[in-house]
Coordinates of C-alpha atoms and ligand atoms in Angstrom, one line a residue:
M1 CA 6.2 -6.2 -2.3
I2 CA 6.8 -7.3 -6.0
R3 CA 10.5 -7.7 -7.5
F4 CA 11.7 -8.0 -11.4
E5 CA 15.0 -9.6 -10.9
S6 CA 16.8 -9.3 -14.7
V7 CA 14.1 -10.0 -16.3
T8 CA 13.7 -10.5 -19.9
K9 CA 11.1 -11.3 -22.6
R10 CA 12.0 -12.4 -26.0
Y11 CA 8.9 -13.3 -28.0
P12 CA 9.1 -16.3 -30.5
D13 CA 9.2 -14.0 -33.5
G14 CA 13.0 -12.6 -32.1
T15 CA 11.3 -9.3 -30.4
V16 CA 12.7 -8.4 -27.1
A17 CA 9.7 -6.6 -25.6
V18 CA 11.9 -6.3 -22.1
D19 CA 15.8 -6.3 -21.8
N20 CA 17.0 -7.2 -18.2
F21 CA 14.4 -5.5 -16.6
D22 CA 15.0 -4.7 -12.0
L23 CA 12.6 -3.0 -10.5
V24 CA 10.8 -3.1 -6.7
A25 CA 7.3 -2.2 -6.4
P26 CA 6.7 -1.9 -2.7
S27 CA 3.9 -3.2 -0.8
G28 CA 1.0 -0.6 0.1
Q29 CA 2.4 1.9 -2.7
I30 CA 1.4 2.7 -6.4
T31 CA 4.3 1.7 -9.1
I32 CA 3.6 3.7 -12.2
L33 CA 5.1 2.0 -15.5
V34 CA 5.3 5.0 -18.2
G35 CA 6.8 5.2 -21.2
P36 CA 5.5 5.3 -25.5
S37 CA 3.8 2.8 -26.8
G38 CA 5.6 -0.6 -27.8
C39 CA 8.3 -0.1 -25.0
G40 CA 6.7 -3.1 -23.0
K41 CA 5.0 -1.9 -20.1
T42 CA 2.2 -4.4 -21.0
T43 CA 4.7 -7.5 -21.4
C44 CA 5.9 -6.4 -17.8
L45 CA 2.4 -6.3 -16.1
R46 CA 1.6 -9.9 -17.4
M47 CA 4.4 -11.6 -16.3
I48 CA 3.9 -10.5 -13.1
N49 CA 0.2 -12.5 -13.2
R50 CA 1.7 -15.4 -15.5
M51 CA -0.4 -14.4 -18.4
I52 CA 3.2 -14.0 -20.2
D53 CA 5.7 -16.5 -18.8
P54 CA 9.5 -14.1 -18.5
T55 CA 12.2 -15.8 -21.1
S56 CA 14.9 -15.4 -18.2
G57 CA 15.0 -13.7 -14.9
R58 CA 12.2 -14.3 -12.1
I59 CA 9.7 -12.3 -10.7
W60 CA 8.8 -12.4 -6.7
L61 CA 5.8 -12.1 -4.9
D62 CA 7.1 -11.5 -1.6
D63 CA 9.0 -14.2 -1.0
R64 CA 7.7 -16.6 -3.6
D65 CA 9.4 -17.2 -7.0
T66 CA 5.8 -16.4 -8.7
A67 CA 7.4 -19.3 -11.7
K68 CA 6.7 -21.7 -8.8
V69 CA 2.9 -20.7 -8.0
R70 CA 0.2 -22.2 -10.2
P71 CA -1.3 -19.3 -12.5
A72 CA -4.9 -20.2 -11.4
K73 CA -3.8 -20.0 -7.6
L74 CA -1.7 -16.7 -8.4
R75 CA -4.3 -14.4 -9.9
R76 CA -6.9 -15.1 -7.2
G77 CA -4.3 -12.1 -5.2
I78 CA -4.0 -10.0 -8.0
G79 CA -7.2 -8.2 -9.5
Y80 CA -6.2 -7.2 -13.5
V81 CA -7.6 -4.0 -14.9
I82 CA -7.7 -3.4 -18.2
Q83 CA -8.2 0.0 -20.8
H84 CA -12.2 -0.4 -21.8
A85 CA -12.6 -2.5 -18.7
G86 CA -13.3 -6.1 -20.6
L87 CA -16.6 -6.6 -19.1
F88 CA -18.5 -9.6 -19.6
P89 CA -21.2 -8.3 -21.9
H90 CA -23.6 -10.8 -21.4
R91 CA -23.9 -10.3 -17.5
T92 CA -25.2 -7.6 -15.5
I93 CA -23.3 -4.7 -13.6
V94 CA -23.7 -7.2 -10.2
D95 CA -22.9 -10.1 -11.7
N96 CA -19.7 -8.9 -13.3
V97 CA -18.6 -8.1 -10.1
A98 CA -19.3 -10.8 -8.2
T99 CA -18.3 -13.3 -10.9
V100 CA -14.6 -14.1 -9.1
P101 CA -16.6 -14.4 -5.7
L102 CA -18.5 -17.1 -7.1
L103 CA -15.9 -18.8 -9.0
L104 CA -14.0 -18.9 -5.3
G105 CA -17.3 -20.4 -4.0
T106 CA -19.0 -17.8 -2.5
D107 CA -22.7 -18.0 -2.0
R108 CA -25.0 -15.9 -4.6
R109 CA -26.6 -13.8 -1.7
T110 CA -23.1 -13.0 -0.1
A111 CA -21.2 -11.9 -3.9
R112 CA -24.1 -10.0 -4.3
A113 CA -24.4 -8.1 -1.5
R114 CA -20.8 -7.9 -1.8
A115 CA -20.9 -6.7 -5.2
L116 CA -23.3 -4.0 -4.3
E117 CA -20.9 -3.0 -1.6
L118 CA -18.0 -2.3 -4.2
L119 CA -20.3 -0.7 -6.8
E120 CA -21.2 1.8 -3.8
R121 CA -17.2 2.2 -2.9
V122 CA -16.4 3.2 -6.6
G123 CA -19.0 5.6 -6.6
L124 CA -21.8 4.1 -8.6
S125 CA -25.4 4.0 -7.8
P126 CA -26.9 0.8 -6.8
E127 CA -29.6 1.4 -9.3
L128 CA -27.0 0.4 -12.0
A129 CA -26.4 -3.0 -10.9
D130 CA -29.0 -4.4 -12.9
R131 CA -28.3 -3.0 -16.3
Y132 CA -25.7 -4.6 -19.0
P133 CA -22.1 -3.4 -19.8
A134 CA -23.2 -1.4 -23.1
Q135 CA -26.0 0.5 -21.2
L136 CA -23.2 2.4 -19.5
S137 CA -21.0 5.4 -20.0
G138 CA -17.2 4.7 -20.5
G139 CA -16.4 6.4 -16.8
Q140 CA -18.7 4.0 -15.8
Q141 CA -17.7 0.9 -17.3
Q142 CA -14.4 1.5 -15.8
R143 CA -15.4 1.8 -12.5
V144 CA -17.2 -1.8 -12.6
G145 CA -13.7 -2.8 -13.8
V146 CA -12.3 -1.3 -10.6
A147 CA -14.7 -2.7 -8.3
R148 CA -14.7 -6.2 -10.3
A149 CA -11.0 -6.2 -9.8
L150 CA -11.1 -5.8 -5.9
A151 CA -14.0 -8.0 -5.4
A152 CA -11.8 -10.8 -4.3
D153 CA -9.8 -8.3 -1.9
P154 CA -6.5 -9.4 -3.7
P155 CA -3.6 -7.7 -1.7
V156 CA -2.3 -6.5 -5.4
M157 CA -3.5 -4.7 -8.4
L158 CA -2.3 -4.6 -11.7
M159 CA -3.7 -1.8 -14.1
D160 CA -2.8 -1.5 -17.8
E161 CA -4.0 2.1 -18.6
P162 CA -7.0 2.0 -17.3
F163 CA -8.3 5.8 -17.8
S164 CA -6.8 6.3 -21.2
A165 CA -9.7 5.5 -23.4
V166 CA -12.6 8.2 -21.7
D167 CA -12.8 12.2 -21.9
P168 CA -10.2 14.2 -20.2
V169 CA -12.9 15.4 -17.7
V170 CA -14.1 12.0 -16.2
R171 CA -10.0 10.7 -16.5
A172 CA -9.8 13.4 -14.0
Q173 CA -12.2 12.3 -11.9
L174 CA -11.4 8.6 -11.9
Q175 CA -7.9 9.4 -11.1
E176 CA -9.2 11.5 -7.8
E177 CA -11.7 8.6 -7.0
F178 CA -8.5 6.2 -7.4
L179 CA -6.3 7.6 -5.2
R180 CA -9.4 8.2 -2.3
L181 CA -9.9 4.3 -2.9
Q182 CA -6.4 3.6 -2.6
G183 CA -5.8 6.2 0.5
E184 CA -8.8 3.7 2.2
L185 CA -7.2 0.0 0.9
G186 CA -3.4 0.5 0.6
K187 CA -3.5 -2.0 -1.7
T188 CA 0.0 -2.9 -4.0
I189 CA -0.7 -1.5 -7.1
V190 CA 1.2 -1.5 -10.5
F191 CA -0.1 1.1 -12.8
V192 CA 0.6 1.3 -16.6
T193 CA 0.4 4.7 -18.8
H194 CA 1.7 6.4 -21.5
D195 CA 0.8 9.9 -19.9
I196 CA 3.4 11.2 -17.8
D197 CA 0.8 13.4 -16.5
E198 CA -1.0 10.6 -15.0
A199 CA 2.5 9.0 -14.1
I200 CA 3.3 11.8 -11.7
K201 CA -0.3 12.4 -10.4
L202 CA -0.5 9.0 -9.2
G203 CA 2.5 7.4 -8.5
D204 CA 4.1 6.8 -5.1
Q205 CA 7.3 6.2 -7.1
V206 CA 7.7 5.9 -11.0
A207 CA 9.7 3.6 -13.3
E208 CA 10.4 5.3 -16.6
M209 CA 10.6 2.6 -19.8
R210 CA 12.2 3.1 -22.9
V211 CA 11.5 1.4 -26.5
G212 CA 13.4 -2.4 -25.9
G213 CA 12.1 -2.7 -22.5
K214 CA 14.6 -1.1 -20.4
L215 CA 13.9 1.1 -17.7
A216 CA 15.3 4.5 -17.9
Q217 CA 14.8 6.1 -14.9
L218 CA 12.9 5.2 -11.4
A219 CA 12.0 7.8 -9.0
T220 CA 9.7 9.7 -7.1
P221 CA 7.4 12.1 -9.3
A222 CA 9.3 15.0 -7.7
Ligands
ADP1 P1 3.5 -1.2 -24.6 O1 2.1 -2.0 -23.8 O2 4.6 -0.4 -24.1 O3 3.0 -0.7 -25.2 P2 4.1 -4.4 -25.2 O4 4.6 -4.9 -24.0 O5 2.3 -4.3 -25.6 O6 4.4 -2.6 -24.9 O7 4.8 -4.7 -26.3 C1 6.4 -4.3 -26.4 C2 6.8 -4.8 -27.7 O8 6.8 -6.3 -28.0 C3 6.2 -4.2 -28.6 O9 7.4 -4.1 -29.9 C4 5.2 -5.2 -29.7 O10 5.2 -5.2 -30.9 C5 5.9 -6.5 -29.1 N1 4.9 -7.8 -28.7 C6 3.9 -7.7 -27.8 N2 3.0 -9.0 -27.4 C7 3.9 -9.6 -28.7 C8 3.5 -10.5 -29.0 N3 2.9 -12.1 -28.4 N4 4.7 -11.3 -30.3 C9 5.5 -10.9 -30.8 N5 5.7 -9.5 -30.5 C10 5.1 -9.2 -29.5
MG2 MG1 0.4 -2.0 -23.4

C-alpha cells in the first residue's frame, strides 16, 4: 500500500500545493485523486515516486519510508503514465516499450518479446510495433504509454490524466480495457483525473481534493 502521512508541499515561490494530506491507497486497488485544476493532484502523484519531494510529512510504500529509498531504485517498482503518453518520438513503438527492461539489463531479444506481448495485452496489433509514435492515433499512443509503464511489471502504477486528451468514444474504450487489465494484474494504482464520471467508473476508492491541496472526501464511488 501507499500511505501519505501529514504530507505538505510548499513550492519555493510559497505556493502550498498540498496541505497536510493523509491518505492510504490500498494494495491491489485503484485509488482515484479527483478535483479541479490546480488542486494538487499531480504534485501528490509525483511525490510518490520522488519526482517531487515533500516539504514535510512522509510517504510510505508498504513499510518503507520513500524518503530513505534512492529515487532510481524506488522508480523501478513504480510505473508512470501521463497525458499524451510522453513517448520517445525517435524510437519505434516496440523500442519505447522495451526501454525500461533494457535499462534494467534484459537482453534485446527478451526485451523485444516482452514488449510485443505487452502491446498485445493493451490491445494493439503487432503490426504497429515498428512504427513511430507520430504514426499512431492519440488513443493508440496512450495504450503504448500503459504498456511501457507495465514493462518492468511494477507493483505500483501512477497515472496522471492518462485518458483526458482523447475523444469520448476512445476514452470509454480505454477505460473499459484498463479495468479489464487491472482485473488480471491487480496493481496498486493511484489515478489522477479531473473528471468525476471517470473517477466513479474506475475507482475502488475516490479521494476528492479541493484547491489548496486538501482532502475533501475519501469514499467508495457509491
Ligand atoms: P493539479 O494537478 O491538480 O492541476 P498541480 O499539483 O499541478 O495541480 O499544482 C498544484 C498547485 O501548485 C497549483 O497552484 C500550481 O500552480 C502550483 N505548482 C505546481 N508546480 C509548481 C512549481 N514547480 N512551482 C510553483 N508552483 C507550482
Ligand atoms: Mg495535474
